[in-house]
Amino acid sequence: MNPTKLALASNNQNKIFEFKKILTTGFSLLTPKELGLVFEVEETESTFEGNARLKSEHLYRISRLPSIADDSGICVNALGGKPGVYSARYGKPGFTDRDRTEFILKETKGNPDRAAYYFCCIAYTDASGTKFFTGKCEGLLAEDYDESGNGFGYDPIFIYPPLAKRFSQISPEEKNKVSHRGIALREFAKFLLG
Ligand code: IMP
């Protein structure tokens, strides 16, 4: 059977890498760049679902291929669930990913409540409309930044308790087995492959 051709609504190299590692059998994933398309969508919604839908529906319109998008982020208990849907833009304009993690460490310094979770919503759009698949991964905020240079975004400050390690300290394969994105993508694969 030919692999299902899917357009992947992301320009984020880290996310693309994880998608391609997780959706291995049965899928041929094509990024906007690989399709020769310019893909830019302003994330104007206030929910993961809303933004994932904006991205998958826009890519479906311009590619005419079944399209998937992910909207994800980290929710910190001590910050009332922030940054959540605003994870990619948290803090001040011009902040790097590292600046954002340092900002969260500063905001939560001395707070004994270290609970945090990653959330991922995958939207899938084809001719019959849009469906959603979600994944959640519970963890703890570290007290400092892991300088190893591995992982992306908030991984250097996110501890996964069952392994007693940060996401930046485990292999991509280990992360994909338990991560919010891994969980959501496996649900999606189950749906599509039957
Ligand atoms: P968006 O889904 O493109 O709006 O961005 C999600 C943001 O959440 C990313 O820029 C990262 O900062 C963060 N994020 C989502 N998933 C992960 C992950 O698996 N590891 C680290 N950071 C993540």
mmCIF file of C-alpha atoms and ligand atoms in Angstrom:
data_model
loop_
_atom_site.group_PDB
_atom_site.id
_atom_site.type_symbol
_atom_site.label_atom_id
_atom_site.label_comp_id
_atom_site.label_asym_id
_atom_site.label_seq_id
_atom_site.Cartn_x
_atom_site.Cartn_y
_atom_site.Cartn_z
ATOM 1 C CA MET A 1 0.000 0.000 0.000
ATOM 2 C CA ASN A 2 1.297 3.479 -0.827
ATOM 3 C CA PRO A 3 1.986 5.654 2.191
ATOM 4 C CA THR A 4 -0.669 8.241 2.984
ATOM 5 C CA LYS A 5 0.552 11.595 1.664
ATOM 6 C CA LEU A 6 0.087 14.250 4.332
ATOM 7 C CA ALA A 7 0.961 17.920 4.397
ATOM 8 C CA LEU A 8 2.500 18.977 7.704
ATOM 9 C CA ALA A 9 1.672 22.522 8.772
ATOM 10 C CA SER A 10 4.933 23.493 10.430
ATOM 11 C CA ASN A 11 8.134 25.345 9.710
ATOM 12 C CA ASN A 12 9.573 24.391 13.122
ATOM 13 C CA GLN A 13 12.527 22.034 12.467
ATOM 14 C CA ASN A 14 12.295 20.467 15.946
ATOM 15 C CA LYS A 15 8.621 19.621 15.544
ATOM 16 C CA ILE A 16 9.153 18.342 11.975
ATOM 17 C CA PHE A 17 11.937 16.049 13.254
ATOM 18 C CA GLU A 18 9.631 14.608 15.940
ATOM 19 C CA PHE A 19 6.695 14.163 13.547
ATOM 20 C CA LYS A 20 8.873 12.278 11.058
ATOM 21 C CA LYS A 21 10.318 10.059 13.794
ATOM 22 C CA ILE A 22 6.885 9.179 15.217
ATOM 23 C CA LEU A 23 4.799 8.782 12.045
ATOM 24 C CA THR A 24 7.118 6.296 10.384
ATOM 25 C CA THR A 25 5.071 3.530 8.786
ATOM 26 C CA GLY A 26 2.265 4.351 6.414
ATOM 27 C CA PHE A 27 2.865 8.094 6.071
ATOM 28 C CA SER A 28 4.707 10.347 3.691
ATOM 29 C CA LEU A 29 4.945 13.717 5.445
ATOM 30 C CA LEU A 30 5.541 16.803 3.345
ATOM 31 C CA THR A 31 6.366 20.180 4.827
ATOM 32 C CA PRO A 32 5.260 23.450 3.172
ATOM 33 C CA LYS A 33 8.870 23.938 2.036
ATOM 34 C CA GLU A 34 8.961 20.468 0.451
ATOM 35 C CA LEU A 35 5.680 21.302 -1.316
ATOM 36 C CA GLY A 36 7.067 24.631 -2.580
ATOM 37 C CA LEU A 37 4.477 26.561 -0.556
ATOM 38 C CA VAL A 38 4.802 29.646 1.589
ATOM 39 C CA PHE A 39 3.060 28.851 4.851
ATOM 40 C CA GLU A 40 2.481 31.612 7.362
ATOM 41 C CA VAL A 41 -0.448 31.664 9.748
ATOM 42 C CA GLU A 42 -1.019 34.092 12.575
ATOM 43 C CA GLU A 43 -2.031 32.186 15.712
ATOM 44 C CA THR A 44 -4.928 34.399 16.726
ATOM 45 C CA GLU A 45 -6.991 31.905 18.739
ATOM 46 C CA SER A 46 -6.855 31.521 22.527
ATOM 47 C CA THR A 47 -6.939 27.692 22.611
ATOM 48 C CA PHE A 48 -4.576 24.956 21.371
ATOM 49 C CA GLU A 49 -7.478 23.504 19.388
ATOM 50 C CA GLY A 50 -8.312 26.844 17.755
ATOM 51 C CA ASN A 51 -4.749 27.499 16.601
ATOM 52 C CA ALA A 52 -4.181 23.913 15.427
ATOM 53 C CA ARG A 53 -7.374 24.211 13.359
ATOM 54 C CA LEU A 54 -6.273 27.542 11.823
ATOM 55 C CA LYS A 55 -3.003 25.942 10.679
ATOM 56 C CA SER A 56 -4.335 22.617 9.336
ATOM 57 C CA GLU A 57 -7.282 24.239 7.524
ATOM 58 C CA HIS A 58 -5.079 26.895 5.942
ATOM 59 C CA LEU A 59 -2.570 24.293 4.711
ATOM 60 C CA TYR A 60 -5.401 22.126 3.375
ATOM 61 C CA ARG A 61 -6.729 25.123 1.412
ATOM 62 C CA ILE A 62 -3.373 25.886 -0.224
ATOM 63 C CA SER A 63 -2.074 22.305 -0.716
ATOM 64 C CA ARG A 64 -5.323 20.349 -1.328
ATOM 65 C CA LEU A 65 -3.629 17.488 0.537
ATOM 66 C CA PRO A 66 -4.910 16.029 3.809
ATOM 67 C CA SER A 67 -3.132 18.251 6.333
ATOM 68 C CA ILE A 68 -2.031 18.019 9.936
ATOM 69 C CA ALA A 69 -0.938 20.727 12.349
ATOM 70 C CA ASP A 70 0.158 20.728 15.949
ATOM 71 C CA ASP A 71 -0.332 23.444 18.505
ATOM 72 C CA SER A 72 1.437 22.798 21.744
ATOM 73 C CA GLY A 73 2.934 24.373 24.808
ATOM 74 C CA ILE A 74 3.779 24.108 28.466
ATOM 75 C CA CYS A 75 1.322 24.921 31.287
ATOM 76 C CA VAL A 76 2.862 25.853 34.633
ATOM 77 C CA ASN A 77 0.773 25.378 37.759
ATOM 78 C CA ALA A 78 2.493 28.122 39.758
ATOM 79 C CA LEU A 79 1.697 30.560 36.928
ATOM 80 C CA GLY A 80 -1.999 29.654 36.730
ATOM 81 C CA GLY A 81 -1.451 27.539 33.594
ATOM 82 C CA LYS A 82 0.670 30.097 31.725
ATOM 83 C CA PRO A 83 2.289 30.271 29.224
ATOM 84 C CA GLY A 84 0.020 27.582 27.692
ATOM 85 C CA VAL A 85 -1.115 28.501 24.221
ATOM 86 C CA TYR A 86 1.302 31.477 24.255
ATOM 87 C CA SER A 87 4.394 29.293 24.918
ATOM 88 C CA ALA A 88 6.159 30.254 21.671
ATOM 89 C CA ARG A 89 5.779 33.984 22.412
ATOM 90 C CA TYR A 90 5.991 34.141 26.202
ATOM 91 C CA GLY A 91 7.881 36.991 27.849
ATOM 92 C CA LYS A 92 9.186 40.026 25.990
ATOM 93 C CA PRO A 93 9.395 40.586 22.218
ATOM 94 C CA GLY A 94 12.789 39.455 20.929
ATOM 95 C CA PHE A 95 13.185 36.736 23.569
ATOM 96 C CA THR A 96 14.927 33.547 22.443
ATOM 97 C CA ASP A 97 13.682 30.115 23.593
ATOM 98 C CA ARG A 98 16.424 30.174 26.212
ATOM 99 C CA ASP A 99 15.309 33.648 27.429
ATOM 100 C CA ARG A 100 11.771 32.297 27.833
ATOM 101 C CA THR A 101 12.886 29.355 29.957
ATOM 102 C CA GLU A 102 15.039 31.650 32.126
ATOM 103 C CA PHE A 103 12.045 33.984 32.485
ATOM 104 C CA ILE A 104 9.851 31.132 33.756
ATOM 105 C CA LEU A 105 12.583 30.005 36.163
ATOM 106 C CA LYS A 106 12.730 33.575 37.508
ATOM 107 C CA GLU A 107 8.951 33.855 37.842
ATOM 108 C CA THR A 108 8.739 30.558 39.754
ATOM 109 C CA LYS A 109 11.921 30.953 41.836
ATOM 110 C CA GLY A 110 11.314 29.873 45.419
ATOM 111 C CA ASN A 111 7.831 28.543 44.627
ATOM 112 C CA PRO A 112 7.539 24.968 45.946
ATOM 113 C CA ASP A 113 4.801 24.166 43.434
ATOM 114 C CA ARG A 114 6.863 22.841 40.476
ATOM 115 C CA ALA A 115 4.017 21.022 38.664
ATOM 116 C CA ALA A 116 3.856 21.601 34.918
ATOM 117 C CA TYR A 117 2.590 19.754 31.893
ATOM 118 C CA TYR A 118 3.073 19.807 28.161
ATOM 119 C CA PHE A 119 -0.045 19.716 26.004
ATOM 120 C CA CYS A 120 -0.365 19.005 22.304
ATOM 121 C CA CYS A 121 -3.368 19.264 20.030
ATOM 122 C CA ILE A 122 -3.110 17.776 16.549
ATOM 123 C CA ALA A 123 -5.664 18.968 13.995
ATOM 124 C CA TYR A 124 -6.253 16.875 10.894
ATOM 125 C CA THR A 125 -8.124 18.368 7.947
ATOM 126 C CA ASP A 126 -9.359 16.603 4.822
ATOM 127 C CA ALA A 127 -12.401 16.906 2.555
ATOM 128 C CA SER A 128 -14.688 15.748 5.370
ATOM 129 C CA GLY A 129 -13.593 18.436 7.819
ATOM 130 C CA THR A 130 -11.282 18.744 10.825
ATOM 131 C CA LYS A 131 -10.653 16.289 13.660
ATOM 132 C CA PHE A 132 -8.573 16.679 16.817
ATOM 133 C CA PHE A 133 -6.215 14.401 18.776
ATOM 134 C CA THR A 134 -4.624 15.460 22.032
ATOM 135 C CA GLY A 135 -1.789 14.392 24.305
ATOM 136 C CA LYS A 136 -0.652 15.512 27.733
ATOM 137 C CA CYS A 137 2.608 14.848 29.568
ATOM 138 C CA GLU A 138 2.874 15.691 33.281
ATOM 139 C CA GLY A 139 6.142 16.757 34.824
ATOM 140 C CA LEU A 140 7.980 19.137 37.097
ATOM 141 C CA LEU A 141 9.823 22.378 36.518
ATOM 142 C CA ALA A 142 13.533 22.191 37.291
ATOM 143 C CA GLU A 143 15.207 24.907 39.363
ATOM 144 C CA ASP A 144 17.835 25.681 36.719
ATOM 145 C CA TYR A 145 18.614 25.380 33.009
ATOM 146 C CA ASP A 146 20.281 22.240 31.612
ATOM 147 C CA GLU A 147 23.288 23.463 29.631
ATOM 148 C CA SER A 148 23.774 20.192 27.676
ATOM 149 C CA GLY A 149 22.421 21.798 24.513
ATOM 150 C CA ASN A 150 19.951 18.953 23.866
ATOM 151 C CA GLY A 151 16.202 19.230 23.464
ATOM 152 C CA PHE A 152 14.372 22.352 22.312
ATOM 153 C CA GLY A 153 12.039 24.972 23.766
ATOM 154 C CA TYR A 154 11.281 24.198 27.392
ATOM 155 C CA ASP A 155 12.921 20.721 27.414
ATOM 156 C CA PRO A 156 15.998 21.914 29.392
ATOM 157 C CA ILE A 157 13.751 22.825 32.362
ATOM 158 C CA PHE A 158 11.123 20.061 32.093
ATOM 159 C CA ILE A 159 11.668 17.015 34.352
ATOM 160 C CA TYR A 160 9.824 13.804 33.460
ATOM 161 C CA PRO A 161 9.380 12.141 36.896
ATOM 162 C CA PRO A 162 9.045 8.448 35.843
ATOM 163 C CA LEU A 163 12.566 8.652 34.373
ATOM 164 C CA ALA A 164 13.820 11.273 36.878
ATOM 165 C CA LYS A 165 15.362 13.106 33.928
ATOM 166 C CA ARG A 166 14.678 16.210 31.921
ATOM 167 C CA PHE A 167 13.435 15.949 28.337
ATOM 168 C CA SER A 168 16.802 17.430 27.322
ATOM 169 C CA GLN A 169 18.559 14.470 28.991
ATOM 170 C CA ILE A 170 16.794 11.612 27.196
ATOM 171 C CA SER A 171 17.020 10.415 23.590
ATOM 172 C CA PRO A 172 14.478 11.545 20.982
ATOM 173 C CA GLU A 173 13.159 7.938 20.934
ATOM 174 C CA GLU A 174 12.607 7.932 24.706
ATOM 175 C CA LYS A 175 10.936 11.346 24.571
ATOM 176 C CA ASN A 176 8.607 10.341 21.728
ATOM 177 C CA LYS A 177 7.382 7.310 23.690
ATOM 178 C CA VAL A 178 5.985 9.466 26.496
ATOM 179 C CA SER A 179 5.649 13.004 25.171
ATOM 180 C CA HIS A 180 2.461 14.987 24.590
ATOM 181 C CA ARG A 181 3.236 15.000 20.849
ATOM 182 C CA GLY A 182 3.977 11.263 20.762
ATOM 183 C CA ILE A 183 0.682 10.451 22.514
ATOM 184 C CA ALA A 184 -1.390 12.713 20.232
ATOM 185 C CA LEU A 185 0.317 11.475 17.060
ATOM 186 C CA ARG A 186 -0.160 7.805 17.912
ATOM 187 C CA GLU A 187 -3.896 8.489 18.476
ATOM 188 C CA PHE A 188 -4.004 10.178 15.096
ATOM 189 C CA ALA A 189 -2.168 7.262 13.415
ATOM 190 C CA LYS A 190 -4.637 4.798 14.962
ATOM 191 C CA PHE A 191 -7.525 6.813 13.512
ATOM 192 C CA LEU A 192 -6.035 7.135 10.040
ATOM 193 C CA LEU A 193 -4.631 3.620 9.632
ATOM 194 C CA GLY A 194 -7.640 2.002 11.292
HETATM 195 P P1 IMP B 1 3.404 26.521 18.655
HETATM 196 O O1 IMP B 1 2.696 25.220 18.828
HETATM 197 O O2 IMP B 1 4.101 26.620 17.329
HETATM 198 O O3 IMP B 1 2.535 27.686 18.973
HETATM 199 O O4 IMP B 1 4.617 26.581 19.684
HETATM 200 C C1 IMP B 1 4.693 25.782 20.797
HETATM 201 C C2 IMP B 1 5.829 26.207 21.687
HETATM 202 O O5 IMP B 1 5.731 25.396 22.868
HETATM 203 C C3 IMP B 1 7.209 25.923 21.100
HETATM 204 O O6 IMP B 1 7.794 27.041 20.522
HETATM 205 C C4 IMP B 1 8.003 25.502 22.320
HETATM 206 O O7 IMP B 1 8.511 26.627 22.966
HETATM 207 C C5 IMP B 1 6.956 24.868 23.239
HETATM 208 N N1 IMP B 1 6.935 23.408 23.066
HETATM 209 C C6 IMP B 1 5.959 22.636 22.514
HETATM 210 N N2 IMP B 1 6.298 21.344 22.520
HETATM 211 C C7 IMP B 1 7.508 21.286 23.072
HETATM 212 C C8 IMP B 1 8.397 20.201 23.338
HETATM 213 O O8 IMP B 1 8.139 19.016 23.046
HETATM 214 N N3 IMP B 1 9.565 20.545 23.911
HETATM 215 C C9 IMP B 1 9.891 21.822 24.238
HETATM 216 N N4 IMP B 1 9.125 22.864 24.020
HETATM 217 C C10 IMP B 1 7.932 22.603 23.425
#
